[in-house]
Coordinates of C-alpha atoms and ligand atoms in Angstrom, one line a residue:
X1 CA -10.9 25.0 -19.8
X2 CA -9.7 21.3 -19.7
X3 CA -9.6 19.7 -16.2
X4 CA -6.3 19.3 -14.5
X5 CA -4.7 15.7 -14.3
X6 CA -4.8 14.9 -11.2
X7 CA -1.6 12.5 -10.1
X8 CA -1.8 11.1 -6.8
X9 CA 2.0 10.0 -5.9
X10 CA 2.7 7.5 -3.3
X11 CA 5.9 7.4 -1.2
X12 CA 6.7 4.5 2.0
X13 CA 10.0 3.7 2.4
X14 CA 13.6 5.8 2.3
X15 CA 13.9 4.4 -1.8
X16 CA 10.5 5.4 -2.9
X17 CA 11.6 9.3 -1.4
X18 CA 14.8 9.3 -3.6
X19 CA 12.6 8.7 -6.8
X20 CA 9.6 11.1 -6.2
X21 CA 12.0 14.3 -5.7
X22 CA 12.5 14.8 -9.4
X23 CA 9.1 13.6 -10.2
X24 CA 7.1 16.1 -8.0
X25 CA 9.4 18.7 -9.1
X26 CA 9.2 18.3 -12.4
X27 CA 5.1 17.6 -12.0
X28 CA 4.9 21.5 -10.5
X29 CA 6.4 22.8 -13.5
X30 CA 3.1 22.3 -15.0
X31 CA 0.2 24.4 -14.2
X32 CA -1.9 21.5 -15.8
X33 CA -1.3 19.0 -13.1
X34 CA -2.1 18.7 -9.8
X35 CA 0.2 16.9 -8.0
X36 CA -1.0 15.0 -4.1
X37 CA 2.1 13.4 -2.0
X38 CA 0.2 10.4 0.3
X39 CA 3.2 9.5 2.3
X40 CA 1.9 5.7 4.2
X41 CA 4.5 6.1 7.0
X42 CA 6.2 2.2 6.4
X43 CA 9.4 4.7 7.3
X44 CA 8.8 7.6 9.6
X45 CA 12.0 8.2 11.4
X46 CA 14.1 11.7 10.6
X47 CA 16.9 9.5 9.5
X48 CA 14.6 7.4 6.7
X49 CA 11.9 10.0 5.9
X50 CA 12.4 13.6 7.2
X51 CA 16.1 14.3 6.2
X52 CA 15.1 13.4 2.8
X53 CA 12.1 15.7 2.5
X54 CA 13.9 19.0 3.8
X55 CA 17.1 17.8 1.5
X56 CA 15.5 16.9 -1.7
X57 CA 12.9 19.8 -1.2
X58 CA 10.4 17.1 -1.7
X59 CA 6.8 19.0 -0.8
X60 CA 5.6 18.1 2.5
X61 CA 2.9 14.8 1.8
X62 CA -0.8 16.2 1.8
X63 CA -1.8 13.0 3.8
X64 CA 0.3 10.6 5.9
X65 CA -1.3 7.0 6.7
X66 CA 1.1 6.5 9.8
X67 CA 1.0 3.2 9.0
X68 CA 4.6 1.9 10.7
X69 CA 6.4 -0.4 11.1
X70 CA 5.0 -4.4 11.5
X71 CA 4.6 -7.7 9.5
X72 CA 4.9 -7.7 5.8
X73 CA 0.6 -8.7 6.0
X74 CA 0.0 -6.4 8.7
X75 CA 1.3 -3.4 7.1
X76 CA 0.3 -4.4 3.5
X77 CA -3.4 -4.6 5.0
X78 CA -2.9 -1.5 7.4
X79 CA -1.8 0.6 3.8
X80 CA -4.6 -1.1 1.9
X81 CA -7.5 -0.2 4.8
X82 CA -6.1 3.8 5.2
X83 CA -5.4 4.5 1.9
X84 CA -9.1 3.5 0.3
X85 CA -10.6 6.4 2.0
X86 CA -8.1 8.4 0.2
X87 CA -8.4 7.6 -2.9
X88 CA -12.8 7.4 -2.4
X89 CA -12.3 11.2 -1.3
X90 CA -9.7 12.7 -3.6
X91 CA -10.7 11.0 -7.2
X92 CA -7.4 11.3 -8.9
X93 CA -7.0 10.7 -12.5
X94 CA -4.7 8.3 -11.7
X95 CA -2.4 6.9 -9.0
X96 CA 1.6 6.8 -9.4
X97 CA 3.7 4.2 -7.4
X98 CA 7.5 4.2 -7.4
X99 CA 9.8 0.7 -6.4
X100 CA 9.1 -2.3 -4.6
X101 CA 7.9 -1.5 -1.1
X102 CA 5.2 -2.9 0.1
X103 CA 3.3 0.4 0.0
X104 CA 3.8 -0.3 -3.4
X105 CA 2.0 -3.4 -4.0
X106 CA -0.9 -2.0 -1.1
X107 CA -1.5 1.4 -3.0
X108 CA -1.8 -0.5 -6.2
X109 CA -4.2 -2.8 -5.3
X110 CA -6.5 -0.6 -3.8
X111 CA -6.7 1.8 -6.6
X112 CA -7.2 -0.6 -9.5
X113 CA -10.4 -1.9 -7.5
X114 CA -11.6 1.5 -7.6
X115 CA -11.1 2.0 -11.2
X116 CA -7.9 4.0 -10.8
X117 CA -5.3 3.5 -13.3
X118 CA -1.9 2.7 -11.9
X119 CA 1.6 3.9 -13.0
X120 CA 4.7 2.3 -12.0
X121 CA 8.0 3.9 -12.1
X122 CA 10.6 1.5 -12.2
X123 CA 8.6 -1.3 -13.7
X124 CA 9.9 -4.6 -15.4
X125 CA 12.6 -5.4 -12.5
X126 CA 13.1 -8.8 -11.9
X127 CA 15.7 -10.9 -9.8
X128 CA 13.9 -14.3 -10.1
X129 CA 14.2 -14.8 -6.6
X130 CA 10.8 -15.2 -5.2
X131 CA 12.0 -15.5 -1.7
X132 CA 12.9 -11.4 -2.0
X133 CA 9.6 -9.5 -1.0
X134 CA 10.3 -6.9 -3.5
X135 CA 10.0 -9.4 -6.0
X136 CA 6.4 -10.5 -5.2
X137 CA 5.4 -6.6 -4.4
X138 CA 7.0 -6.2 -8.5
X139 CA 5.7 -9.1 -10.2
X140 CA 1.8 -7.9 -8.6
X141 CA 2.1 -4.3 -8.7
X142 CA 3.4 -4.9 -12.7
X143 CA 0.7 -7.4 -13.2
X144 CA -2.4 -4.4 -12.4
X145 CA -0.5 -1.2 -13.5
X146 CA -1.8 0.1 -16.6
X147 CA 1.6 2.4 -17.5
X148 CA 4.7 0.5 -17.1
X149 CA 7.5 3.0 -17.2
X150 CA 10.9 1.0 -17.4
X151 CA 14.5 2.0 -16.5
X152 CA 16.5 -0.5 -19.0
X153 CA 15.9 -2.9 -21.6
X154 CA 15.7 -6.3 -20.3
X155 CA 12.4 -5.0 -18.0
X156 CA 10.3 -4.5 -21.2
X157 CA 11.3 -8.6 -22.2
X158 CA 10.1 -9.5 -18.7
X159 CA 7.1 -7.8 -18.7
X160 CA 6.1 -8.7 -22.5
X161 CA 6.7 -12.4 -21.3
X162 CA 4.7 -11.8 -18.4
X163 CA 1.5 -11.0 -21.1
X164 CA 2.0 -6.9 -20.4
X165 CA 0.8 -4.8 -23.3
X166 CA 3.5 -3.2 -25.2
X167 CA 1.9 -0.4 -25.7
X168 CA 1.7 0.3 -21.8
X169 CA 5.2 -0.1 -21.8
X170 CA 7.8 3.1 -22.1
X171 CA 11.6 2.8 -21.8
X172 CA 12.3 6.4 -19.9
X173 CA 15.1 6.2 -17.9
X174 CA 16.0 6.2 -14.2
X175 CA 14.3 9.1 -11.9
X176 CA 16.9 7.6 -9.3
X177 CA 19.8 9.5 -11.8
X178 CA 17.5 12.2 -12.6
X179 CA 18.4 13.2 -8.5
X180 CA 21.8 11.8 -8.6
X181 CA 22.6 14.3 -11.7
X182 CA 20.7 17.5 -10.0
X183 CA 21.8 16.8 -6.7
X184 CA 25.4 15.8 -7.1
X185 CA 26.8 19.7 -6.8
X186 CA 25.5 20.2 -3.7
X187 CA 26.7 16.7 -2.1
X188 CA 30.0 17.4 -3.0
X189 CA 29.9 20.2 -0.8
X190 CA 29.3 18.3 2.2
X191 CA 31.5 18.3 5.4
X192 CA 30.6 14.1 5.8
X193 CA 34.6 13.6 5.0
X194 CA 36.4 15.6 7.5
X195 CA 33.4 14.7 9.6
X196 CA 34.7 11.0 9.7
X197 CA 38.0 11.5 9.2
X198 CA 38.6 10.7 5.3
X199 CA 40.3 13.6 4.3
X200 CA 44.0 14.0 4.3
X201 CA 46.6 17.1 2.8
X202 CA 46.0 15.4 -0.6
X203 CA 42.0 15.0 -0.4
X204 CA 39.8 12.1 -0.2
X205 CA 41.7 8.4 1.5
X206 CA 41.2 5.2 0.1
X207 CA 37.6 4.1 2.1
X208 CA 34.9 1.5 1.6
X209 CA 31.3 2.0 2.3
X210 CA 29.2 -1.1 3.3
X211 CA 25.3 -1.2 3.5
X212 CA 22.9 -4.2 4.4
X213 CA 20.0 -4.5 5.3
X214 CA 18.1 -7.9 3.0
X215 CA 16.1 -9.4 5.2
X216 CA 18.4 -12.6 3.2
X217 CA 21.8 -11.2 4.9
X218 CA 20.9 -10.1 7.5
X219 CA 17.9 -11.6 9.3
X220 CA 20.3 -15.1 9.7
X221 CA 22.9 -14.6 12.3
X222 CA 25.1 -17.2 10.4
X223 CA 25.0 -15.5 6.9
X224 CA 25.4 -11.6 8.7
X225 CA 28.4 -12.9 10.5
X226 CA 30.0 -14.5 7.8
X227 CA 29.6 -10.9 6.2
X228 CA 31.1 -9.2 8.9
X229 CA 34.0 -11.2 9.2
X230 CA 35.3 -10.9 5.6
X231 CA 34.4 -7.2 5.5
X232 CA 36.2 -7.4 8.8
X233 CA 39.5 -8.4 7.2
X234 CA 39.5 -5.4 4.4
X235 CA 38.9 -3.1 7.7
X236 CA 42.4 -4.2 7.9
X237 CA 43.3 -2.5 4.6
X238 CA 41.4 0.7 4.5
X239 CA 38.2 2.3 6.3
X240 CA 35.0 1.3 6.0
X241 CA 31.8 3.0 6.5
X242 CA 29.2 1.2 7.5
X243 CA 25.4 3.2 8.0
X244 CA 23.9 1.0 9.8
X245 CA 20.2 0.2 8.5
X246 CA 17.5 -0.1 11.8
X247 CA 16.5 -4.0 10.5
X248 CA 20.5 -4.9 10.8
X249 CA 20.8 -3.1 14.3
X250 CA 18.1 -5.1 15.6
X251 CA 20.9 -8.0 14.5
X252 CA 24.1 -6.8 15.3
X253 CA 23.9 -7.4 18.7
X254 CA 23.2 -11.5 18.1
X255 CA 26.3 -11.8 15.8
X256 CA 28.7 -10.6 18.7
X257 CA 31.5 -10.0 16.4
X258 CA 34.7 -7.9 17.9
X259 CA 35.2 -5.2 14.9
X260 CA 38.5 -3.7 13.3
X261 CA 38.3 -0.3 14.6
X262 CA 38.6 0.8 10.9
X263 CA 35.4 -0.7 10.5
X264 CA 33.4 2.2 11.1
X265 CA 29.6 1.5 12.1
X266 CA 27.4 4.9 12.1
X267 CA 24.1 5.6 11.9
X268 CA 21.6 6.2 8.6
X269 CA 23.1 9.0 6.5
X270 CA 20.8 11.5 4.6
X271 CA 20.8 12.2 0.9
X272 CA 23.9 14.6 0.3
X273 CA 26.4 13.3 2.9
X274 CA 25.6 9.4 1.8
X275 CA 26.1 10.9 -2.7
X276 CA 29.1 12.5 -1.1
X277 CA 30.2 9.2 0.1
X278 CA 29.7 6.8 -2.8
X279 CA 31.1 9.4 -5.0
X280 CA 34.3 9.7 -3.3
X281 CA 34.4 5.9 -2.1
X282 CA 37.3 3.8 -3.8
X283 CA 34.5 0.9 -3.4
X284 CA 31.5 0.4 -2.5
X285 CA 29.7 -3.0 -0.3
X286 CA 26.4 -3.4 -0.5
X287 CA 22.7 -5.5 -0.7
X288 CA 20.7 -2.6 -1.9
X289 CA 19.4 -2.3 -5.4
X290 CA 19.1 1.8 -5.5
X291 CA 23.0 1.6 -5.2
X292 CA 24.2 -0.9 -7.6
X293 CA 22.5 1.9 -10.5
X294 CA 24.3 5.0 -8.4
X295 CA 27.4 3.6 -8.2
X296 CA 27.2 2.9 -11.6
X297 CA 26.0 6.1 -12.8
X298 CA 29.0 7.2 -10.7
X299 CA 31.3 5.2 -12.0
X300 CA 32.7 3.8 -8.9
X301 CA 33.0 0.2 -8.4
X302 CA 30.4 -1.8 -6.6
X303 CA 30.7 -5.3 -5.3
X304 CA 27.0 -6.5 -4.4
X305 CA 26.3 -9.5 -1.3
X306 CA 23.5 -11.5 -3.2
X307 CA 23.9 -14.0 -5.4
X308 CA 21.4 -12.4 -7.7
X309 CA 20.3 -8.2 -9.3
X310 CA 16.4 -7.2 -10.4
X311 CA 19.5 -4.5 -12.4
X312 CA 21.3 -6.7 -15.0
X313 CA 22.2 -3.5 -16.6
X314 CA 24.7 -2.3 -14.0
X315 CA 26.7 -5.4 -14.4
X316 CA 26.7 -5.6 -18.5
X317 CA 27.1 -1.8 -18.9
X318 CA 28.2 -0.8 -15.3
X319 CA 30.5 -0.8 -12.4
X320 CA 28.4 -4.0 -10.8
X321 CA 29.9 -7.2 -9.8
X322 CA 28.2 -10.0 -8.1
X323 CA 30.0 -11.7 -5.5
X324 CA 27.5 -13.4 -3.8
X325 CA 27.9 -13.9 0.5
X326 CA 30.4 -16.4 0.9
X327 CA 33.5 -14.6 2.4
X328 CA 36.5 -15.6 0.6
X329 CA 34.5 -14.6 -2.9
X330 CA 33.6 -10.8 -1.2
X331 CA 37.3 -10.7 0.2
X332 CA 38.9 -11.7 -3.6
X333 CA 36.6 -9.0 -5.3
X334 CA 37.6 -6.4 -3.4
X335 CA 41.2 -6.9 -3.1
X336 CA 40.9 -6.9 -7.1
X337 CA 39.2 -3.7 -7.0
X338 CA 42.1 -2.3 -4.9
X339 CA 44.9 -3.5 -7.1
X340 CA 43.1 -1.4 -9.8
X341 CA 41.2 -4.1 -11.5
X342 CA 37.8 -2.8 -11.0
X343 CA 35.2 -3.0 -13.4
X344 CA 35.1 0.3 -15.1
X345 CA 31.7 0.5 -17.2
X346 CA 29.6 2.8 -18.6
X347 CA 26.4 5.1 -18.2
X348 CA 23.5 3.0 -19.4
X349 CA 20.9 4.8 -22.4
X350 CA 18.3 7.1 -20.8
X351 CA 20.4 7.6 -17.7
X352 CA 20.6 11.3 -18.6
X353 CA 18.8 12.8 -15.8
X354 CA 15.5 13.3 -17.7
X355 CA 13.3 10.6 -17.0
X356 CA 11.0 12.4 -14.9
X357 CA 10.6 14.8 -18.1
X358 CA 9.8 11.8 -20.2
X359 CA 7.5 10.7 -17.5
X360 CA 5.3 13.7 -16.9
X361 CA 5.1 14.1 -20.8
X362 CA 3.9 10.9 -21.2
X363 CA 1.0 11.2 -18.7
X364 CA 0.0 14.5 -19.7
X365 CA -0.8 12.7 -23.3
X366 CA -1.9 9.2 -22.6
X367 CA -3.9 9.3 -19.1
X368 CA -7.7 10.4 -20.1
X369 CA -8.7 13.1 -17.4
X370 CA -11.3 14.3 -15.4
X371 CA -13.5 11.0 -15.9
X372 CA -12.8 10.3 -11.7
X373 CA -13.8 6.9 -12.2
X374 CA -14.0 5.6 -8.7
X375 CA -16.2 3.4 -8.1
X376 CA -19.1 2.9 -5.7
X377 CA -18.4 0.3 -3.5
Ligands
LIG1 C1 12.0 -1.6 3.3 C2 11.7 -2.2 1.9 C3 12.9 -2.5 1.1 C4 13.8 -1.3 1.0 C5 14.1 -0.7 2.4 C6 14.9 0.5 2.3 C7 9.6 -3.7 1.8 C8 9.2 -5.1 1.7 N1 11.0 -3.5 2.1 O1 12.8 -2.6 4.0 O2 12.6 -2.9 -0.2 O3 15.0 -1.6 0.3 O4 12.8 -0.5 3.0 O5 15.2 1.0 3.6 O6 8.9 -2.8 1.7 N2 12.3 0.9 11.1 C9 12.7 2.0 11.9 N3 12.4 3.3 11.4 C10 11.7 3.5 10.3 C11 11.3 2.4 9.5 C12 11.6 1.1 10.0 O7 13.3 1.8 12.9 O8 11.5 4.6 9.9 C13 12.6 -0.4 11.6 C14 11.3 -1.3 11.7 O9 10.7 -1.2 12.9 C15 11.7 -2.6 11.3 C16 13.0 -2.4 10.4 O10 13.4 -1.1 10.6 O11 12.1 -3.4 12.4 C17 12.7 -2.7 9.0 O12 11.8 -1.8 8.4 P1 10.7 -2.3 7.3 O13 10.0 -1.1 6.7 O14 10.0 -3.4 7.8 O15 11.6 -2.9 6.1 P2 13.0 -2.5 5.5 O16 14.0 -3.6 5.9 O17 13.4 -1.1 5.9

């Protein structure tokens, strides 16, 4: 009988959960895998981790580093000292790594010194902006992997300029849509509406959600400010929902900014009530990156605070605009959006739900097994 393939999967942050759930799932449809979660711990509160295991049905991790929260060296060293034990015991076939986290990068690195090859899911991003974290934990992680799986065209051009292989290169999809598409039924049913007060005799009210949380916006008390008083002003015009992300509570407090009471400010939301939102939201404020490709999958206008997107694709094909952080720019953009001139946009190739599908097929063909070739240090 042939060995099975043994996939170690690596999740950190509340991102990399969203785009393991189909992957895992669709991993234990096949009796030739064998499939170990190592969750590091960079997020371990309910409302970033937990929620998202028991709602996405993602298995419970067979090891958790506990690595927490601290500086981007201390906890890209504190994930690259507890996982190497884990990967010296366990001799997978090879090790799969999702995003841009900084467990990301850590895992990586300490499995291609071993002699474990390296997937990454979500490969080829780039924003250009090497002051974003993510986009040194991309640029590294891409540079060791030895499968590249990519989401959308332009990634494959970055990474072939960057020297990458073609043939380690495969245009699959997004595993973020894959759970958006099997997910979306049940988020609809959610109670989060009447729950906060959006629902009226003829169904969902005109509402806004914001998120923030780039260290960028939100780490200067000038720039989150300036933020907060232009989304202030639209408060004025219709709700806004604002879950607030633990590294932009730690500076609320220091931009002392008196708040429309329509600007809503609640905590993190879990998986189903925060699809439930987007999908329903007349517009949508944000920083994130995962978000700009929901709200596009979803159709529903986005307006993103940077002045730059690792996710080109949701602004040439998709609902994306960006309007940068200077307040007059975030204010015209969405008053445009209310008056119905939105960008409208379509679903971008491969988004179809079945990336994980092309993903697992892939590994079961290319990644040589049973060869457990870690080495002796
Ligand atoms: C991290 C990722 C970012 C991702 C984001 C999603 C990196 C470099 N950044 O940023 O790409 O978009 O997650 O959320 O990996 N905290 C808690 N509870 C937790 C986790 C963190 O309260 O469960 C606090 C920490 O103490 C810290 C702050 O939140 O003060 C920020 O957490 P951290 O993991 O450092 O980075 P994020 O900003 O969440």
């Amino acid at each position: 009988m042939t060995k099975p393939l043994k996939l170690l999967n690596i999740v950190g942050a509340r991102p990399n959960l969203v785009k393991i759930a189909p992957l895992m799932r669709e991993m234990k449809r096949h009796a030739e895998i064998e499939p170990v979660l190592v969750h590091t711990g960079q997020h371990y509160d309910e409302k970033l981790s937990d929620i998202f295991f028991r709602q996405m049905e993602i298995p419970a991790p067979d090891v958790n580093l506990e690595v927490g929260s601290g500086s981007h060296a201390a906890q890209t060293a504190e994930i690259l000292r507890r996982v190497e034990p884990v990967l010296l015991d366990d001799k997978p076939d090879l090790v799969l790594v999702v995003g841009d986290v900084n467990s990301t990068i850590a895992v990586s690195l300490a499995a291609v010194k071993l002699g474990i090859p390296v997937a990454h899911v979500e490969a080829g991003l780039r924003s250009f902006d090497r002051t974003m974290p993510e986009e040194i934990n991309r640029l590294l992680t891409d540079a060791i992997a030895s499968y590249l799986f990519v989401t959308e065209e332009d990634a494959i051009e970055h990474l072939l300029k960057e020297g990458r292989p073609r043939e380690s290169i495969y245009l699959v999809g997004n595993v973020m849509i894959d759970a958006l598409r099997q997910f979306l039924p049940l988020a609809q049913k959610s109670g989060v509406g009447s729950e906060l007060g959006l629902l009226d005799g003829n169904g969902w009210r005109k509402f806004a959600v914001l998120t923030l949380h780039r260290p960028s916006n939100v780490d200067s008390a000038e720039i989150l400010a300036g933020l907060l008083r232009a989304i202030n002003a639209l408060a004025a015009v219709l709700p806004i929902i604002f879950p607030v992300h633990p590294r932009t509570q730690q500076r609320l407090a220091d931009a002392n900014i008196s708040l429309h009471p329509q600007f809503r400010l609640v905590p993190p939301i879990g998986y189903l009530d925060f699809l439930c939102l987007l999908n329903s939201a007349t517009l949508v404020l944000t920083d994130s990156g995962g978000i700009q490709e929901e709200t596009t999958a979803l159709g529903v206008p986005c307006l993103t605070l940077r002045d730059n997107t690792e996710r080109p694709i949701t602004i040439s094909q998709g609902t994306n605009q960006l309007v940068g952080t200077h307040p007059d720019k975030i204010v015209a953009g969405a008053q445009a959006v209310l008056a119905g001139k939105g960008k409208t946009g379509r679903i971008p190739p491969f988004w179809d739900g079945r990336a994980a599908e092309r993903i697992v097929e892939i590994l079961l063909r290319v990644v040589p097994r049973g060869e457990r070739r870690v080495a002796v240090t």
